[in-house]
Coordinates of C-alpha atoms and ligand atoms in Angstrom, one line a residue:
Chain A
X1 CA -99.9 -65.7 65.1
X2 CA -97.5 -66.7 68.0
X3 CA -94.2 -66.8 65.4
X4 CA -92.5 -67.1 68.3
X5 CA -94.0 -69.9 69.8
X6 CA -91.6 -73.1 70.7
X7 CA -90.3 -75.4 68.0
X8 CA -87.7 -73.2 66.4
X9 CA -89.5 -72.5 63.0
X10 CA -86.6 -70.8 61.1
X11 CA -87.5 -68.2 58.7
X12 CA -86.5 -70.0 55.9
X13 CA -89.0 -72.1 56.7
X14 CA -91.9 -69.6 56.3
X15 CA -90.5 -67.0 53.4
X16 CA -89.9 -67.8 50.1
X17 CA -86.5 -68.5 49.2
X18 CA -85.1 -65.6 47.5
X19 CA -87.1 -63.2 49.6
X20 CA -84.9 -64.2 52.5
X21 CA -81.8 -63.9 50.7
X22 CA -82.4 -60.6 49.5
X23 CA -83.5 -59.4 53.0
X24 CA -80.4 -60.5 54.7
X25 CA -78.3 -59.0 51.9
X26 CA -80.0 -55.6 52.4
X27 CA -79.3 -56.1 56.6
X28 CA -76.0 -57.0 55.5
X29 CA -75.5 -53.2 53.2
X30 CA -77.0 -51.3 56.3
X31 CA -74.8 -53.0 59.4
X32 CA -71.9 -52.3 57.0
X33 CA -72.8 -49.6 56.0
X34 CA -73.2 -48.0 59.5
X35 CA -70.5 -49.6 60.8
X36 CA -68.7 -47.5 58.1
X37 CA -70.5 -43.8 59.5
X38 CA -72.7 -43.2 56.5
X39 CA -75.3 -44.0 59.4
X40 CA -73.5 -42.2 62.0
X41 CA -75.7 -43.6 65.3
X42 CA -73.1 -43.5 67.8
X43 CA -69.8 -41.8 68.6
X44 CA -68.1 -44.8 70.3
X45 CA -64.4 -44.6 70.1
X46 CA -63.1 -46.4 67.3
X47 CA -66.5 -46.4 65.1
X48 CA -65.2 -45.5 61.3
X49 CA -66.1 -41.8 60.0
X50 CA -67.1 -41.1 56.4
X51 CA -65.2 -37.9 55.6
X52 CA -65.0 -35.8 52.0
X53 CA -61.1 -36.8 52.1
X54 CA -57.9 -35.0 52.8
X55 CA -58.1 -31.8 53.0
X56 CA -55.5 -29.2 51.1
X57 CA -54.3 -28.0 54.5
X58 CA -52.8 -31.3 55.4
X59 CA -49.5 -31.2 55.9
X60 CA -47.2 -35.0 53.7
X61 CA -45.3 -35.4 56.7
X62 CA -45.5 -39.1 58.3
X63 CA -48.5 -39.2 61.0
X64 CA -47.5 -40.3 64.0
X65 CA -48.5 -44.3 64.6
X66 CA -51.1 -44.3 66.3
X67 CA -50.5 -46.1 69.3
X68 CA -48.2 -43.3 70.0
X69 CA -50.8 -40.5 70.1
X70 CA -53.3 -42.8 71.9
X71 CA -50.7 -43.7 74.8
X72 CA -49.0 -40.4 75.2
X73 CA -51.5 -38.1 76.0
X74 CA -51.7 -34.8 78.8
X75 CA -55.0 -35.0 80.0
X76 CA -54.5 -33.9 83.4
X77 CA -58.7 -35.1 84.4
X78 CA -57.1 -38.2 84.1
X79 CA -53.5 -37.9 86.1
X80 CA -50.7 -36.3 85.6
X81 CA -48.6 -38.3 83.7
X82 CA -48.6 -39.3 80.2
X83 CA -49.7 -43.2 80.7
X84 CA -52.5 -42.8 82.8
X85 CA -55.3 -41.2 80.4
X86 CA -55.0 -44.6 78.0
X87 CA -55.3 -46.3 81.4
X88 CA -58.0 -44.5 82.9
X89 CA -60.2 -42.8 80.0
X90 CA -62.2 -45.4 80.0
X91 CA -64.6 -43.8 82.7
X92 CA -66.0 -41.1 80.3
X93 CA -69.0 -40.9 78.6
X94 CA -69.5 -39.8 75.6
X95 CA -72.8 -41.2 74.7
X96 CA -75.2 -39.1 75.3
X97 CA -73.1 -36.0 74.8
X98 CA -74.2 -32.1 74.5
X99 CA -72.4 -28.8 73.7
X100 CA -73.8 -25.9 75.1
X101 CA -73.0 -23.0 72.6
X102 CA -74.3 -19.5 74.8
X103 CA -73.3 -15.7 75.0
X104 CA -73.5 -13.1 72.7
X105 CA -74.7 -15.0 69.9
X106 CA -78.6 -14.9 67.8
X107 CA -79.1 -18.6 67.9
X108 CA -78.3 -20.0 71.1
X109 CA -78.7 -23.8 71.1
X110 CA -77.7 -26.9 73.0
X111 CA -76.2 -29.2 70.1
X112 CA -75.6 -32.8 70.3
X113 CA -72.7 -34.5 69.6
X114 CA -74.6 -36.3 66.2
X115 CA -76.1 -33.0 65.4
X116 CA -72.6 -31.6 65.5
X117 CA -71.2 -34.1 63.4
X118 CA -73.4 -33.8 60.7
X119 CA -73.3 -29.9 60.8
X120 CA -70.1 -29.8 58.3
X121 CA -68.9 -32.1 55.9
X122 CA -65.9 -34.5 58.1
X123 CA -62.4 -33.7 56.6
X124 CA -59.5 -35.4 57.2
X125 CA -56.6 -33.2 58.3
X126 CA -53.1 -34.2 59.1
X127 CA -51.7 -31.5 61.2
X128 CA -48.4 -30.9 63.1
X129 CA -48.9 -30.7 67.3
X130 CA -46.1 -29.2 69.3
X131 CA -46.6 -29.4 73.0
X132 CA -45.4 -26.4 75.4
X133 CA -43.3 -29.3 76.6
X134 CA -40.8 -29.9 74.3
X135 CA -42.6 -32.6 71.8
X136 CA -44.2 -32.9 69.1
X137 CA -46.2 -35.3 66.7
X138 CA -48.1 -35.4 63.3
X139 CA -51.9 -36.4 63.9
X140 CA -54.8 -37.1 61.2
X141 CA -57.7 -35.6 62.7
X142 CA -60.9 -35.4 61.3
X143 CA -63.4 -32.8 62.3
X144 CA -64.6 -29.8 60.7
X145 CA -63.9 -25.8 60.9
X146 CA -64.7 -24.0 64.3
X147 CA -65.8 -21.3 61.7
X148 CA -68.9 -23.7 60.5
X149 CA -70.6 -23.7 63.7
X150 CA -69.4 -19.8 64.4
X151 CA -71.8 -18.6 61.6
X152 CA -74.4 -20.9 62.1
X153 CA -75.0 -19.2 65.9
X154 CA -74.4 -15.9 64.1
X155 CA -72.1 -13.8 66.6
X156 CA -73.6 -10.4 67.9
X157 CA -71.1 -7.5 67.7
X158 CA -69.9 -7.8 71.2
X159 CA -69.0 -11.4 70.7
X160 CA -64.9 -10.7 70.7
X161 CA -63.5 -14.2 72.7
X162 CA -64.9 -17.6 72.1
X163 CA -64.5 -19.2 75.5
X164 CA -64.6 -23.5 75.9
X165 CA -64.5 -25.2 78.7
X166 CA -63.9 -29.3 79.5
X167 CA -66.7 -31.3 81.5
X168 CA -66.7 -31.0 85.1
X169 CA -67.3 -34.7 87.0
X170 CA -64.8 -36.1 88.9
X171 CA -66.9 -39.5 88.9
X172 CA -65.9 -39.8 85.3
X173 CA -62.7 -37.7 85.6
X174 CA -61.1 -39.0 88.7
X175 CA -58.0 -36.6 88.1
X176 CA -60.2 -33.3 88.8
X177 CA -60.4 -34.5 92.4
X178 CA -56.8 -33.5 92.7
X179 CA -56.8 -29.6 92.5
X180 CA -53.6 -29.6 90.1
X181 CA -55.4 -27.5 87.8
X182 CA -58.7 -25.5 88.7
X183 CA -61.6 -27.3 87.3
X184 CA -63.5 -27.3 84.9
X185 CA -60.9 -26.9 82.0
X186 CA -61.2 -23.5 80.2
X187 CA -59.7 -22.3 77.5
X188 CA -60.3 -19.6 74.7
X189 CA -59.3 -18.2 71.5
X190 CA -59.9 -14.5 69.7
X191 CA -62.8 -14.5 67.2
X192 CA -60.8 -14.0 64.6
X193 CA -58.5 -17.3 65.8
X194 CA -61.7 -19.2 65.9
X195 CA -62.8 -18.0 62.7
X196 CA -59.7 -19.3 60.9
X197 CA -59.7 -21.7 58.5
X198 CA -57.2 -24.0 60.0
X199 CA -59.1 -23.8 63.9
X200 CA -60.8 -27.2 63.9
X201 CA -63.7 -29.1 66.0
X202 CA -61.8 -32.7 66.1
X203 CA -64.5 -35.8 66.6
X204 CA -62.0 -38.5 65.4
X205 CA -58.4 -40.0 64.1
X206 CA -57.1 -41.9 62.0
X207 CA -60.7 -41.6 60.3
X208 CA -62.6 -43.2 63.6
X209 CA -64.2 -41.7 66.3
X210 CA -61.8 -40.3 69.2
X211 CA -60.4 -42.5 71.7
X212 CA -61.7 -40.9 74.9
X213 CA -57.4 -40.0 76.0
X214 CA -57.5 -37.8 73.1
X215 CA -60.6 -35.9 74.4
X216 CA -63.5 -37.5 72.9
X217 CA -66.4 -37.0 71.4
X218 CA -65.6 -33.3 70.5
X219 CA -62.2 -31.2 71.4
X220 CA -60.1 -27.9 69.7
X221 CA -57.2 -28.2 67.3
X222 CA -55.5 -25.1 66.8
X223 CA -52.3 -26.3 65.1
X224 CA -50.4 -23.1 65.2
X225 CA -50.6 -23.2 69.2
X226 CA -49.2 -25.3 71.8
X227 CA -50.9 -28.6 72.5
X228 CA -52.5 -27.0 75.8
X229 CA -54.9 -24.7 73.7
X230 CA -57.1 -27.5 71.8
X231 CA -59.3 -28.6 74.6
X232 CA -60.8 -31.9 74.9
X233 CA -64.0 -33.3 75.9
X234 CA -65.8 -30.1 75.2
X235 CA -69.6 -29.4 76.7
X236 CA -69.9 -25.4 76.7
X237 CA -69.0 -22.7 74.0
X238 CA -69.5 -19.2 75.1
X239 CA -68.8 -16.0 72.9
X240 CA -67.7 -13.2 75.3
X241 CA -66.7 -9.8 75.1
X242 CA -63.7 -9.6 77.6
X243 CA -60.9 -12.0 77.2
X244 CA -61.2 -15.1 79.8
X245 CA -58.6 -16.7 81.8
X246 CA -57.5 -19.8 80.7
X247 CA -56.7 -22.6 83.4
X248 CA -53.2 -22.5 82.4
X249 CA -53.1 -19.0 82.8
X250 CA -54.2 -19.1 86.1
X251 CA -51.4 -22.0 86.8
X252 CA -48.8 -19.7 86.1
X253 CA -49.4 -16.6 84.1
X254 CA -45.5 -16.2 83.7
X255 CA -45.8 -19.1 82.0
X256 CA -48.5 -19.7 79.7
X257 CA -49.6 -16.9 77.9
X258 CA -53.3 -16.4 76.3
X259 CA -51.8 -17.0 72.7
X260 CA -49.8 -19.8 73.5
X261 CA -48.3 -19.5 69.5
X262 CA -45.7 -21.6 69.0
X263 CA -42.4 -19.6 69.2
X264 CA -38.7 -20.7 69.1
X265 CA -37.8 -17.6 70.0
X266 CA -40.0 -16.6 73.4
X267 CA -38.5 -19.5 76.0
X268 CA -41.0 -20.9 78.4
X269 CA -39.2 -19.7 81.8
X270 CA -38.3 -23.2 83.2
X271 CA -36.7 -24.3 79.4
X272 CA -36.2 -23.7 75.8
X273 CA -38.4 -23.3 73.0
X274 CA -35.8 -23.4 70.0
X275 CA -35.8 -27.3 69.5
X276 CA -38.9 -30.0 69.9
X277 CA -38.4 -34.3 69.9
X278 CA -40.6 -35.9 67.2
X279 CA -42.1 -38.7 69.1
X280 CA -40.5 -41.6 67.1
X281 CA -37.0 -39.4 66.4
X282 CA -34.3 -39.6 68.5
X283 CA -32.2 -36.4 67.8
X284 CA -34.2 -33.3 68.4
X285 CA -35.6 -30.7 65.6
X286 CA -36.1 -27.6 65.3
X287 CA -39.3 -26.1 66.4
X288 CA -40.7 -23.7 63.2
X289 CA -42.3 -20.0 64.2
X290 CA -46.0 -20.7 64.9
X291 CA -45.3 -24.5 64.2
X292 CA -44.9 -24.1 60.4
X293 CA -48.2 -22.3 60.0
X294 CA -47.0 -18.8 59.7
X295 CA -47.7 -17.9 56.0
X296 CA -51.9 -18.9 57.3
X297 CA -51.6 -17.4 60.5
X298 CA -48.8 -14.5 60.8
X299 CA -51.4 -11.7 59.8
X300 CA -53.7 -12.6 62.7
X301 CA -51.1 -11.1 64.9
X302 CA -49.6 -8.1 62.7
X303 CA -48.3 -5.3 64.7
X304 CA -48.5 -7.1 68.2
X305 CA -45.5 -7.4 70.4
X306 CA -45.0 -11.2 70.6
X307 CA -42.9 -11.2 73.6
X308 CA -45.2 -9.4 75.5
X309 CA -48.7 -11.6 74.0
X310 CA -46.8 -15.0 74.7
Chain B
X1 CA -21.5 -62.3 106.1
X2 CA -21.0 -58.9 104.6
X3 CA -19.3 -59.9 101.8
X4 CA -22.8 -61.2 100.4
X5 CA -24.4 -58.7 101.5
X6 CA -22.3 -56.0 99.7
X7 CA -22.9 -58.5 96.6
X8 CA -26.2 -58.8 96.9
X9 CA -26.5 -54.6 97.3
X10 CA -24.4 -53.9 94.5
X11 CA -26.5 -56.7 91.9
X12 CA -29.8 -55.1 93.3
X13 CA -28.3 -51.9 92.6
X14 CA -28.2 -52.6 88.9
X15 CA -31.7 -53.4 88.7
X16 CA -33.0 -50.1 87.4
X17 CA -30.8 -50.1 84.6
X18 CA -31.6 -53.7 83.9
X19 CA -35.0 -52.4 83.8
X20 CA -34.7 -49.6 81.8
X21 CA -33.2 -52.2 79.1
X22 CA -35.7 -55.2 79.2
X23 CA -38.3 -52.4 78.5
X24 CA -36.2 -50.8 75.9
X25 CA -36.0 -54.7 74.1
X26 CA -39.7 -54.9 74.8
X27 CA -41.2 -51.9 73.4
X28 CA -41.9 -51.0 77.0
X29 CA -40.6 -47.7 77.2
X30 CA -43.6 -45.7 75.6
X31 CA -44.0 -43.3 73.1
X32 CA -41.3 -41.1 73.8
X33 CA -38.1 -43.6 75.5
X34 CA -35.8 -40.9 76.0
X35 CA -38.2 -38.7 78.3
X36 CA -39.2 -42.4 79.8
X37 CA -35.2 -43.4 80.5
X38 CA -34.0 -39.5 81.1
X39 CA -36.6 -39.5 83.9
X40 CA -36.2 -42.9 85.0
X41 CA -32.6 -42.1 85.5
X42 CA -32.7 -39.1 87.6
X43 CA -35.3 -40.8 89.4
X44 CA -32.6 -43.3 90.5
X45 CA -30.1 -40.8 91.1
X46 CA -32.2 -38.8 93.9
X47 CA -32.9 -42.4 95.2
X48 CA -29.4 -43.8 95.8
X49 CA -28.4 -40.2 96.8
X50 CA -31.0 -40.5 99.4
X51 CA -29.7 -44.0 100.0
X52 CA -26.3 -43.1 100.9
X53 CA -27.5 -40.1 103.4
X54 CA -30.0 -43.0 105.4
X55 CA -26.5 -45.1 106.3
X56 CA -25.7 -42.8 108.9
X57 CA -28.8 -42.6 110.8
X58 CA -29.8 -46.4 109.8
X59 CA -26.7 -47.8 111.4
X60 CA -27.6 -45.8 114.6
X61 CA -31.5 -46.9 114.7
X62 CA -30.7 -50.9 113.6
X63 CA -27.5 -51.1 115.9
X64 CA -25.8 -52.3 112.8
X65 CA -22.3 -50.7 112.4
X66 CA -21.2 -52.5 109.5
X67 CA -24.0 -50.4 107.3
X68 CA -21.2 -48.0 106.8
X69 CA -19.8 -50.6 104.6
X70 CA -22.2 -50.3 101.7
X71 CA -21.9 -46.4 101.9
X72 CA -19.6 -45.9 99.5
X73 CA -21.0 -48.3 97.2
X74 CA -24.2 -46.4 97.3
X75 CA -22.8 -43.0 96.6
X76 CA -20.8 -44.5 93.9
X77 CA -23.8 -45.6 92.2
X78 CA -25.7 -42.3 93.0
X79 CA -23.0 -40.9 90.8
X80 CA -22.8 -43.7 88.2
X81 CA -26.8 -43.0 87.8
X82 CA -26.3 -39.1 87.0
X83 CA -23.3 -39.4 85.0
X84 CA -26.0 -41.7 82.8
X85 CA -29.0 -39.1 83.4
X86 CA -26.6 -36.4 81.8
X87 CA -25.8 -38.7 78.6
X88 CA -28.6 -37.8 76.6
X89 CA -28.8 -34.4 77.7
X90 CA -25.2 -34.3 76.4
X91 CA -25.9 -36.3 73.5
X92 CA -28.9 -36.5 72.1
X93 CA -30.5 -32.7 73.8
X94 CA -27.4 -30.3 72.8
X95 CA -25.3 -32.9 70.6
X96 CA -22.0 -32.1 72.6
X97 CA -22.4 -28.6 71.8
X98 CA -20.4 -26.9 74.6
X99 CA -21.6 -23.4 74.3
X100 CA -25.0 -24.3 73.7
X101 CA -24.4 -26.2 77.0
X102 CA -22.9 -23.1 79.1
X103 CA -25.7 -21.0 77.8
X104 CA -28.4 -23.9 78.6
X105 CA -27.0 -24.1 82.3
X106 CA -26.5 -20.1 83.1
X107 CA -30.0 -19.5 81.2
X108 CA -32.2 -22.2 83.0
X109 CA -32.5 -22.7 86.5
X110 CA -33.5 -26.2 86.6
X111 CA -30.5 -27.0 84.5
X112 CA -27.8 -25.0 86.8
X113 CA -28.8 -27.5 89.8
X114 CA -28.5 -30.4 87.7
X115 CA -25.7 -29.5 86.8
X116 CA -24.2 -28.3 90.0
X117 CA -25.6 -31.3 91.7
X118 CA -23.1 -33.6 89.0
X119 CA -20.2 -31.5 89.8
X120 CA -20.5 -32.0 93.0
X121 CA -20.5 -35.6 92.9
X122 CA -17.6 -35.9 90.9
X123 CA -14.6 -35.1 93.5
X124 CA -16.7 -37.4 95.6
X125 CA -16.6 -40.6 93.1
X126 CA -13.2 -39.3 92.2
X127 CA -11.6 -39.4 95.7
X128 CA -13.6 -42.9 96.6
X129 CA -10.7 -45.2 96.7
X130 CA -9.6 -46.7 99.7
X131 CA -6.0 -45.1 98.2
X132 CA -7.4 -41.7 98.1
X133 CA -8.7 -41.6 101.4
X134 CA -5.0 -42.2 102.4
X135 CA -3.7 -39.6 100.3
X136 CA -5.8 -37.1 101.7
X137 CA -6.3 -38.2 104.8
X138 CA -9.2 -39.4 106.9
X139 CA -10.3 -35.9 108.2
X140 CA -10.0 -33.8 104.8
X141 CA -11.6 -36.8 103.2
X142 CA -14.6 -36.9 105.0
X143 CA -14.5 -32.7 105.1
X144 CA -14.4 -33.0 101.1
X145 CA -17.6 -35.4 101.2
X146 CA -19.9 -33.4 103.2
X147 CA -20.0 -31.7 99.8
X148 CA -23.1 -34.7 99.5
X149 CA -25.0 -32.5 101.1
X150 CA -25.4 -29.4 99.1
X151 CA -25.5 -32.3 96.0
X152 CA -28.5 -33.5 97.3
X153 CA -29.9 -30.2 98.2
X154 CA -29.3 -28.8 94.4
X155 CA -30.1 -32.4 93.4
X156 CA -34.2 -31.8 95.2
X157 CA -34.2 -28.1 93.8
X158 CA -33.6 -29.4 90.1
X159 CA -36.5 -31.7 90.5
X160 CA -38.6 -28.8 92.1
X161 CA -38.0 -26.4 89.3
X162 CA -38.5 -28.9 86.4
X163 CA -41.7 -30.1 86.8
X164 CA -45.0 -28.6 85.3
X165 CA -47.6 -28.1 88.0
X166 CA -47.3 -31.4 90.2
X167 CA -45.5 -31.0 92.3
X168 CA -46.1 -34.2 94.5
X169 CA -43.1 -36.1 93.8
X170 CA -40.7 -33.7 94.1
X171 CA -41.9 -32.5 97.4
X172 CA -42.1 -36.3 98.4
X173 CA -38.1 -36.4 98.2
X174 CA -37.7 -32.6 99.5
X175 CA -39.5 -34.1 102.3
X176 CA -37.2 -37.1 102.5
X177 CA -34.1 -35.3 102.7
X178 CA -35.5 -32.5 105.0
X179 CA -36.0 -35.2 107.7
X180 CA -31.9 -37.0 106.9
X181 CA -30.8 -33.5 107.0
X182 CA -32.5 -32.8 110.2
X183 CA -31.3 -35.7 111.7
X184 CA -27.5 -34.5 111.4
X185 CA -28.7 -31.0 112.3
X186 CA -30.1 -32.5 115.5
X187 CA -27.2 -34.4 115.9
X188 CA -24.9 -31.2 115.7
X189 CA -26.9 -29.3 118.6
X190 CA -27.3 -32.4 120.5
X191 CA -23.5 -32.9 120.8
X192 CA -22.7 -29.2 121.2
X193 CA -25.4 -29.5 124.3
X194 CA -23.7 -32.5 125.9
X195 CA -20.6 -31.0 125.6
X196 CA -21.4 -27.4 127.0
X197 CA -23.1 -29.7 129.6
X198 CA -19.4 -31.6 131.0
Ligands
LIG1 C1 -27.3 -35.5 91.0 C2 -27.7 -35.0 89.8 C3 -29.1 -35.1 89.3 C4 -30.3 -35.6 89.9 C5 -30.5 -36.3 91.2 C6 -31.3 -35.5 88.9 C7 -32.6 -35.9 89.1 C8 -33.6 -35.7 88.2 C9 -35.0 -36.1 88.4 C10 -35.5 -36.7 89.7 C11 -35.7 -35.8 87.3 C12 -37.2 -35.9 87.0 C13 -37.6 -37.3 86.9 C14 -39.1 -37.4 86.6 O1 -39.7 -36.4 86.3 O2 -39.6 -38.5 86.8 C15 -34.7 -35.2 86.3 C16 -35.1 -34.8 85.1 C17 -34.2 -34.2 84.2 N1 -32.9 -33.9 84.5 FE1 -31.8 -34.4 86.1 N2 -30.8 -34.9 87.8 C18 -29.5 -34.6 88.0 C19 -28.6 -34.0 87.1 C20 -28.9 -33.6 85.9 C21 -28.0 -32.9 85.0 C22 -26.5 -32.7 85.2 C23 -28.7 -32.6 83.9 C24 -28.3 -31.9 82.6 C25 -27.5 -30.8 82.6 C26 -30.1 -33.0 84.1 C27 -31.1 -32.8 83.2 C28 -32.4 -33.3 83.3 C29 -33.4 -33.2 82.3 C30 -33.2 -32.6 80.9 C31 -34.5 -33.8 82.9 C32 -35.9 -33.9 82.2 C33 -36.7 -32.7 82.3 C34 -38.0 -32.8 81.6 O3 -38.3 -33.8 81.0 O4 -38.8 -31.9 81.7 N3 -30.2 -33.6 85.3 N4 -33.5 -35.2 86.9

């Protein structure tokens, strides 16, 4: 039967009353309820995230607004300055989206960005980010522990570095066409700094999916470290057995260190370390050793000289 | 005629910090406003420094004299733009602490030109009064403002050493100066030829 056929027969028309209320009240439920993630079918910036809550290593102090964190961003694939990625993120992809995860590991697999979120229960957590430069702001993330994904692709025994690195296209991330930085994006942290508790895969804020200036769909948050370490925009995840050279590293390796912990008492060479501006404060504060995570993170680094693994 | 024109300069002039403050009443100046008017600032400074060292040659490549007049306008604001720069350094950075100060300039490089490029504006916006160029007389006057030169030189290096990894504006206004600086180093030999010449 051509239900389709011209002279607008509405389906009120043709199904019994209550039927049709009933049926537009359950497609009602499920466009609410995937709007609200419980059926997560696309990682489009601003879509909202179910998550188990705020998790215990949250820290009470006042997030940041977040027009702040979305328009203040380094995200040199974008330009240089810190206006530019809200201006020009908008070129990036995110949808399709796949993480390569590779090396010394039993279960290599290509993941995609749905399969990743539903890997591990979505937590909120509100940590502290200090950049190398000099500021600092309180972000509710959600994601879920680096450490989840670790022991699902069950590390061999050489696996010692976990090495990420940023999607290379310069069609969708004009600012890699300027060779400021050596592209693609790398970065990496020790196994046991991946492994810890607090190390998370970020896929949203303020309990939506990432704005693409904040590295969407899938970036690092190592709270401890400066802002440089948590890479954004994340498509490859290789364990490795020698330590890898981070971009910033290979910027200036009198500068940036492969730890990158946040120190007041180890100056970056061009300025000072002691004191960090809360974006929204006006007087400066004082930056805390390892950015107020020491009592988790201190006994990662027992017995190493800290001025010499900056 | 030059009157307005020196009117008109000094209004203009003003602009940038008119700016700065319709953006500070309009939530214009971004997530962190005292990185946004710090850099603004000091962006303004290096432009009217390199302002004042373009009179000389200007007046020479337009035929116009008279440029000379708005020199010392110029420089003053040069200076008038720094001494703002360094207020919330000063202020809200090191909260007037003096030592913390002394220790910030010996310790960091950037911050020992910065510095050195405001003290060596000072005896220049100090001495600009038609009165003091009496006092000291037109030739030590005009010795004792060459000191412009290793300002703006200082001024460039600050810029240089401050910034992260791009380095395309700073090199910009290196670039700038190198060619006013060359011109008056040109000049020098040009005039020391002539003369062996006669
Ligand atoms: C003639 C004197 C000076 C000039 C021409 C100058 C110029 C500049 C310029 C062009 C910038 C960078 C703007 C940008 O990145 O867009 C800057 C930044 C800065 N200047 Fe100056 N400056 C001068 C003096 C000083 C002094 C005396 C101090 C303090 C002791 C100072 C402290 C700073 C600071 C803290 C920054 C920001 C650095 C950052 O955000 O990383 N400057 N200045």
């Amino acid at each position: 039967m051509p239900t389709n056929a011209p002279g607008n027969i509405q389906p009120s028309e043709i199904t019994p009353r209550a039927v049709y209320l009933q049926r537009r009240r359950f497609l009602q439920v499920a466009a609410l309820s995937a709007a609200a993630g419980w059926l997560p079918l696309s990682a489009e910036a601003g879509v909202k995230l179910t998550t188990t809550g705020k998790s215990p290593l949250s820290t009470s102090e006042p997030p940041t607004p977040l027009k702040e964190i979305t328009h203040y961003n380094n995200f040199y694939e974008f330009g240089v300055d810190k206006f530019s990625p809200a201006q020009r993120a908008g070129s990036l992809i995110t949808h399709p989206w796949n993480v390569a995860v590779e090396g010394e590991i039993r279960r290599p697999n290509v993941y995609s960005i749905e399969t990743l979120m539903k890997l591990a229960p979505l937590e909120d957590r509100i940590y502290r980010l200090r950049c190398v430069e000099g500021w600092s702001m309180v972000i509710p993330w959600v994601g879920f522990p680096l450490n989840a994904l670790i022991r699902q692709v069950e590390p061999t025994g050489n696996a010692k570095f976990v090495e990420f690195t940023t999607l290379y296209d310069p069609e969708q991330m004009p600012g890699q066409r300027s060779p400021v930085l050596s592209w693609p994006y790398v970065e990496a942290l020790r196994l046991d700094e991946a492994m810890h508790p607090l190390t998370l895969l970020a896929v949203g804020l303020y309990g939506e999916v990432l704005p693409n200036q904040n590295g969407a769909p899938l970036r690092l948050v190592t709270p401890w470290k400066y802002g440089f370490k948590s890479i954004k925009s994340i498509v490859n995840i290789r364990f490795v057995e020698h330590r890898p050279t981070t971009t910033w590293m290979k910027a200036s390796s009198r500068e940036y260190g492969f730890y990158a912990n946040v120190n007041l008492h180890i100056d970056h060479p061009r300025w000072s370390q002691a004191k960090e501006r809360r974006i929204g404060e006006f007087f400066k504060r004082d930056t805390l050793l390892f950015n107020g995570y020491a009592e988790q993170v201190a006994s990662l680094y027992r017995g190493m000289d800290l001025k010499k693994h900056f | 005629m030059l009157g307005w024109v020196k009117a008109v300069v000094f209004f203009l002039s003003l602009a940038p910090l008119a700016r700065l403050g319709w953006l500070g009443v309009h939530g214009g100046l971004g997530a962190n406003p005292i990185e946004f008017i710090t850099h603004s600032l000091g962006t303004w400074t290096l432009v009217f420094l390199l302002l004042t060292l373009a009179i000389t040659p200007l007046r020479r490549w337009l035929h116009v004299p008279a440029l000379v007049r708005l020199r010392r306008m110029l420089g003053l604001y040069a200076f008038f733009y720094a001494a703002l720069h360094f207020v919330p350094y000063l202020w809200l950075d090191q909260f007037f602490d003096w030592a913390a100060i002394a220790k910030d300039v010996v310790k960091r490089p950037f911050i020992t030109a910065g510095f050195a490029a405001l003290l060596l504006l000072a005896p220049l916006a100090a001495t600009s009064t038609t009165g003091m160029i009496r006092r000291l007389g037109a030739k030590r006057w005009q010795r004792l403002h060459y000191l412009i030169y290793p300002a703006a030189i200082v001024a460039v290096l600050h810029y240089l050493w401050l910034v992260k990894q791009d380095l395309t504006q700073p090199l910009f206004y290196a670039a700038a100066l190198a060619i006013l600086l060359g011109y008056r180093v040109a000049g020098h030999f040009r005039r020391r030829w002539r003369s062996a010449d006669t």
